[in-house]
């Protein structure tokens, strides 16, 4: 799991869960992590985790991520990879697409993560 994601994921189950883009906001709408892409990624993933748990699943049920990164450069990959590896098992991580963007909904956001999960 070099970068924290799989090239292919095969999922089975009957219930699909689509999680809207999660950012570095905490429950009080305060941005966590400031200018740190790693810390913002960790908070966005904590929010993904809370969302999937609210739907009755776990991080293991997530099969795909779409990650938007502001002003993406190759040197950003390490921070995102570290965060992904902290949250997802190396045995079966979700598929992932990383997309560089010029901006997100709030100027201070550095990353936004959408997720798809399949529950049995």
JSON list of C-alpha atoms in Angstrom, two decimals:
[
{"chain": "A", "resi": 1, "resn": "UNK", "atom": "CA", "xyz": [0.00, 0.00, 0.00]},
{"chain": "A", "resi": 2, "resn": "UNK", "atom": "CA", "xyz": [2.55, 2.52, -1.15]},
{"chain": "A", "resi": 3, "resn": "UNK", "atom": "CA", "xyz": [0.18, 5.49, -1.43]},
{"chain": "A", "resi": 4, "resn": "UNK", "atom": "CA", "xyz": [-2.72, 4.37, 0.76]},
{"chain": "A", "resi": 5, "resn": "UNK", "atom": "CA", "xyz": [-5.12, 3.17, -1.93]},
{"chain": "A", "resi": 6, "resn": "UNK", "atom": "CA", "xyz": [-5.93, 0.25, -4.25]},
{"chain": "A", "resi": 7, "resn": "UNK", "atom": "CA", "xyz": [-6.00, 0.31, -8.04]},
{"chain": "A", "resi": 8, "resn": "UNK", "atom": "CA", "xyz": [-9.06, -1.99, -8.08]},
{"chain": "A", "resi": 9, "resn": "UNK", "atom": "CA", "xyz": [-11.70, -2.82, -5.48]},
{"chain": "A", "resi": 10, "resn": "UNK", "atom": "CA", "xyz": [-14.43, -5.41, -5.92]},
{"chain": "A", "resi": 11, "resn": "UNK", "atom": "CA", "xyz": [-17.38, -4.81, -3.59]},
{"chain": "A", "resi": 12, "resn": "UNK", "atom": "CA", "xyz": [-20.40, -6.88, -2.76]},
{"chain": "A", "resi": 13, "resn": "UNK", "atom": "CA", "xyz": [-23.38, -5.81, -0.74]},
{"chain": "A", "resi": 14, "resn": "UNK", "atom": "CA", "xyz": [-26.81, -4.33, -1.15]},
{"chain": "A", "resi": 15, "resn": "UNK", "atom": "CA", "xyz": [-26.61, -0.88, 0.36]},
{"chain": "A", "resi": 16, "resn": "UNK", "atom": "CA", "xyz": [-24.48, 1.85, -1.20]},
{"chain": "A", "resi": 17, "resn": "UNK", "atom": "CA", "xyz": [-23.54, 4.93, 0.81]},
{"chain": "A", "resi": 18, "resn": "UNK", "atom": "CA", "xyz": [-22.41, 8.12, -0.94]},
{"chain": "A", "resi": 19, "resn": "UNK", "atom": "CA", "xyz": [-20.59, 10.57, 1.33]},
{"chain": "A", "resi": 20, "resn": "UNK", "atom": "CA", "xyz": [-20.38, 14.18, 0.18]},
{"chain": "A", "resi": 21, "resn": "UNK", "atom": "CA", "xyz": [-17.05, 15.95, 0.22]},
{"chain": "A", "resi": 22, "resn": "UNK", "atom": "CA", "xyz": [-15.65, 16.15, 3.74]},
{"chain": "A", "resi": 23, "resn": "UNK", "atom": "CA", "xyz": [-13.24, 18.90, 4.70]},
{"chain": "A", "resi": 24, "resn": "UNK", "atom": "CA", "xyz": [-11.18, 19.96, 7.71]},
{"chain": "A", "resi": 25, "resn": "UNK", "atom": "CA", "xyz": [-14.13, 21.44, 9.59]},
{"chain": "A", "resi": 26, "resn": "UNK", "atom": "CA", "xyz": [-14.72, 20.18, 13.09]},
{"chain": "A", "resi": 27, "resn": "UNK", "atom": "CA", "xyz": [-18.22, 19.93, 14.57]},
{"chain": "A", "resi": 28, "resn": "UNK", "atom": "CA", "xyz": [-18.10, 23.65, 15.46]},
{"chain": "A", "resi": 29, "resn": "UNK", "atom": "CA", "xyz": [-17.26, 24.60, 11.85]},
{"chain": "A", "resi": 30, "resn": "UNK", "atom": "CA", "xyz": [-13.69, 25.52, 12.83]},
{"chain": "A", "resi": 31, "resn": "UNK", "atom": "CA", "xyz": [-10.99, 24.58, 10.34]},
{"chain": "A", "resi": 32, "resn": "UNK", "atom": "CA", "xyz": [-8.55, 22.06, 11.82]},
{"chain": "A", "resi": 33, "resn": "UNK", "atom": "CA", "xyz": [-4.98, 22.00, 10.59]},
{"chain": "A", "resi": 34, "resn": "UNK", "atom": "CA", "xyz": [-4.41, 25.53, 9.33]},
{"chain": "A", "resi": 35, "resn": "UNK", "atom": "CA", "xyz": [-1.90, 25.43, 6.48]},
{"chain": "A", "resi": 36, "resn": "UNK", "atom": "CA", "xyz": [-0.98, 21.77, 7.08]},
{"chain": "A", "resi": 37, "resn": "UNK", "atom": "CA", "xyz": [-2.26, 19.48, 4.34]},
{"chain": "A", "resi": 38, "resn": "UNK", "atom": "CA", "xyz": [-1.55, 16.46, 6.56]},
{"chain": "A", "resi": 39, "resn": "UNK", "atom": "CA", "xyz": [-3.63, 17.80, 9.47]},
{"chain": "A", "resi": 40, "resn": "UNK", "atom": "CA", "xyz": [-6.46, 18.90, 7.20]},
{"chain": "A", "resi": 41, "resn": "UNK", "atom": "CA", "xyz": [-6.45, 15.47, 5.54]},
{"chain": "A", "resi": 42, "resn": "UNK", "atom": "CA", "xyz": [-6.63, 13.78, 8.95]},
{"chain": "A", "resi": 43, "resn": "UNK", "atom": "CA", "xyz": [-9.63, 15.92, 9.94]},
{"chain": "A", "resi": 44, "resn": "UNK", "atom": "CA", "xyz": [-11.37, 15.31, 6.62]},
{"chain": "A", "resi": 45, "resn": "UNK", "atom": "CA", "xyz": [-10.87, 11.57, 7.13]},
{"chain": "A", "resi": 46, "resn": "UNK", "atom": "CA", "xyz": [-12.20, 11.79, 10.69]},
{"chain": "A", "resi": 47, "resn": "UNK", "atom": "CA", "xyz": [-15.30, 13.38, 9.17]},
{"chain": "A", "resi": 48, "resn": "UNK", "atom": "CA", "xyz": [-15.54, 10.61, 6.55]},
{"chain": "A", "resi": 49, "resn": "UNK", "atom": "CA", "xyz": [-15.29, 8.09, 9.40]},
{"chain": "A", "resi": 50, "resn": "UNK", "atom": "CA", "xyz": [-18.06, 9.82, 11.36]},
{"chain": "A", "resi": 51, "resn": "UNK", "atom": "CA", "xyz": [-20.28, 9.91, 8.26]},
{"chain": "A", "resi": 52, "resn": "UNK", "atom": "CA", "xyz": [-19.89, 6.23, 7.43]},
{"chain": "A", "resi": 53, "resn": "UNK", "atom": "CA", "xyz": [-20.44, 5.26, 11.07]},
{"chain": "A", "resi": 54, "resn": "UNK", "atom": "CA", "xyz": [-23.64, 7.36, 11.11]},
{"chain": "A", "resi": 55, "resn": "UNK", "atom": "CA", "xyz": [-24.80, 5.31, 8.10]},
{"chain": "A", "resi": 56, "resn": "UNK", "atom": "CA", "xyz": [-24.13, 2.05, 9.95]},
{"chain": "A", "resi": 57, "resn": "UNK", "atom": "CA", "xyz": [-20.77, 1.19, 8.43]},
{"chain": "A", "resi": 58, "resn": "UNK", "atom": "CA", "xyz": [-17.05, 1.39, 9.12]},
{"chain": "A", "resi": 59, "resn": "UNK", "atom": "CA", "xyz": [-14.02, 2.58, 7.19]},
{"chain": "A", "resi": 60, "resn": "UNK", "atom": "CA", "xyz": [-13.61, -1.02, 5.95]},
{"chain": "A", "resi": 61, "resn": "UNK", "atom": "CA", "xyz": [-16.85, -0.57, 3.97]},
{"chain": "A", "resi": 62, "resn": "UNK", "atom": "CA", "xyz": [-15.47, 2.34, 1.93]},
{"chain": "A", "resi": 63, "resn": "UNK", "atom": "CA", "xyz": [-14.61, 1.20, -1.58]},
{"chain": "A", "resi": 64, "resn": "UNK", "atom": "CA", "xyz": [-13.73, 4.47, -3.30]},
{"chain": "A", "resi": 65, "resn": "UNK", "atom": "CA", "xyz": [-12.42, 7.94, -2.50]},
{"chain": "A", "resi": 66, "resn": "UNK", "atom": "CA", "xyz": [-12.30, 11.06, -4.64]},
{"chain": "A", "resi": 67, "resn": "UNK", "atom": "CA", "xyz": [-9.81, 13.52, -3.16]},
{"chain": "A", "resi": 68, "resn": "UNK", "atom": "CA", "xyz": [-9.61, 17.16, -4.21]},
{"chain": "A", "resi": 69, "resn": "UNK", "atom": "CA", "xyz": [-6.34, 18.90, -3.29]},
{"chain": "A", "resi": 70, "resn": "UNK", "atom": "CA", "xyz": [-5.81, 22.64, -3.72]},
{"chain": "A", "resi": 71, "resn": "UNK", "atom": "CA", "xyz": [-2.80, 23.52, -5.89]},
{"chain": "A", "resi": 72, "resn": "UNK", "atom": "CA", "xyz": [-1.68, 19.88, -5.97]},
{"chain": "A", "resi": 73, "resn": "UNK", "atom": "CA", "xyz": [2.02, 19.26, -6.51]},
{"chain": "A", "resi": 74, "resn": "UNK", "atom": "CA", "xyz": [3.83, 15.88, -6.38]},
{"chain": "A", "resi": 75, "resn": "UNK", "atom": "CA", "xyz": [5.38, 16.82, -3.05]},
{"chain": "A", "resi": 76, "resn": "UNK", "atom": "CA", "xyz": [1.83, 16.90, -1.56]},
{"chain": "A", "resi": 77, "resn": "UNK", "atom": "CA", "xyz": [1.48, 13.15, -2.11]},
{"chain": "A", "resi": 78, "resn": "UNK", "atom": "CA", "xyz": [3.35, 12.18, 1.04]},
{"chain": "A", "resi": 79, "resn": "UNK", "atom": "CA", "xyz": [1.01, 14.06, 3.39]},
{"chain": "A", "resi": 80, "resn": "UNK", "atom": "CA", "xyz": [-2.10, 12.61, 1.79]},
{"chain": "A", "resi": 81, "resn": "UNK", "atom": "CA", "xyz": [-0.60, 9.10, 1.72]},
{"chain": "A", "resi": 82, "resn": "UNK", "atom": "CA", "xyz": [0.33, 9.28, 5.40]},
{"chain": "A", "resi": 83, "resn": "UNK", "atom": "CA", "xyz": [-3.21, 10.28, 6.36]},
{"chain": "A", "resi": 84, "resn": "UNK", "atom": "CA", "xyz": [-4.76, 7.54, 4.22]},
{"chain": "A", "resi": 85, "resn": "UNK", "atom": "CA", "xyz": [-2.48, 4.90, 5.72]},
{"chain": "A", "resi": 86, "resn": "UNK", "atom": "CA", "xyz": [-3.47, 6.00, 9.23]},
{"chain": "A", "resi": 87, "resn": "UNK", "atom": "CA", "xyz": [-7.17, 5.46, 8.51]},
{"chain": "A", "resi": 88, "resn": "UNK", "atom": "CA", "xyz": [-7.31, 2.54, 6.08]},
{"chain": "A", "resi": 89, "resn": "UNK", "atom": "CA", "xyz": [-6.02, -1.02, 6.36]},
{"chain": "A", "resi": 90, "resn": "UNK", "atom": "CA", "xyz": [-3.07, -1.93, 4.17]},
{"chain": "A", "resi": 91, "resn": "UNK", "atom": "CA", "xyz": [-4.84, -5.20, 3.34]},
{"chain": "A", "resi": 92, "resn": "UNK", "atom": "CA", "xyz": [-7.73, -3.71, 1.39]},
{"chain": "A", "resi": 93, "resn": "UNK", "atom": "CA", "xyz": [-7.66, 0.08, 1.06]},
{"chain": "A", "resi": 94, "resn": "UNK", "atom": "CA", "xyz": [-10.25, 1.85, -1.10]},
{"chain": "A", "resi": 95, "resn": "UNK", "atom": "CA", "xyz": [-9.68, 2.80, -4.71]},
{"chain": "A", "resi": 96, "resn": "UNK", "atom": "CA", "xyz": [-8.78, 6.47, -4.99]},
{"chain": "A", "resi": 97, "resn": "UNK", "atom": "CA", "xyz": [-8.57, 9.34, -7.44]},
{"chain": "A", "resi": 98, "resn": "UNK", "atom": "CA", "xyz": [-6.69, 12.51, -6.56]},
{"chain": "A", "resi": 99, "resn": "UNK", "atom": "CA", "xyz": [-7.67, 15.70, -8.36]},
{"chain": "A", "resi": 100, "resn": "UNK", "atom": "CA", "xyz": [-5.78, 18.98, -8.23]},
{"chain": "A", "resi": 101, "resn": "UNK", "atom": "CA", "xyz": [-8.05, 22.03, -8.04]},
{"chain": "A", "resi": 102, "resn": "UNK", "atom": "CA", "xyz": [-7.45, 25.76, -7.83]},
{"chain": "A", "resi": 103, "resn": "UNK", "atom": "CA", "xyz": [-9.83, 26.29, -4.89]},
{"chain": "A", "resi": 104, "resn": "UNK", "atom": "CA", "xyz": [-12.54, 24.71, -2.75]},
{"chain": "A", "resi": 105, "resn": "UNK", "atom": "CA", "xyz": [-15.72, 26.16, -1.19]},
{"chain": "A", "resi": 106, "resn": "UNK", "atom": "CA", "xyz": [-13.85, 27.97, 1.60]},
{"chain": "A", "resi": 107, "resn": "UNK", "atom": "CA", "xyz": [-10.49, 29.61, 0.81]},
{"chain": "A", "resi": 108, "resn": "UNK", "atom": "CA", "xyz": [-8.76, 27.98, 3.82]},
{"chain": "A", "resi": 109, "resn": "UNK", "atom": "CA", "xyz": [-9.68, 24.44, 2.76]},
{"chain": "A", "resi": 110, "resn": "UNK", "atom": "CA", "xyz": [-6.71, 22.51, 1.33]},
{"chain": "A", "resi": 111, "resn": "UNK", "atom": "CA", "xyz": [-8.44, 19.16, 0.79]},
{"chain": "A", "resi": 112, "resn": "UNK", "atom": "CA", "xyz": [-11.91, 17.67, 0.33]},
{"chain": "A", "resi": 113, "resn": "UNK", "atom": "CA", "xyz": [-12.68, 13.95, 0.35]},
{"chain": "A", "resi": 114, "resn": "UNK", "atom": "CA", "xyz": [-15.75, 12.21, -1.11]},
{"chain": "A", "resi": 115, "resn": "UNK", "atom": "CA", "xyz": [-16.37, 8.53, -0.36]},
{"chain": "A", "resi": 116, "resn": "UNK", "atom": "CA", "xyz": [-18.48, 5.63, -1.59]},
{"chain": "A", "resi": 117, "resn": "UNK", "atom": "CA", "xyz": [-19.16, 2.65, 0.65]},
{"chain": "A", "resi": 118, "resn": "UNK", "atom": "CA", "xyz": [-20.95, -0.66, 0.18]},
{"chain": "A", "resi": 119, "resn": "UNK", "atom": "CA", "xyz": [-22.68, -2.24, 3.16]},
{"chain": "A", "resi": 120, "resn": "UNK", "atom": "CA", "xyz": [-24.01, -5.80, 3.39]}
]
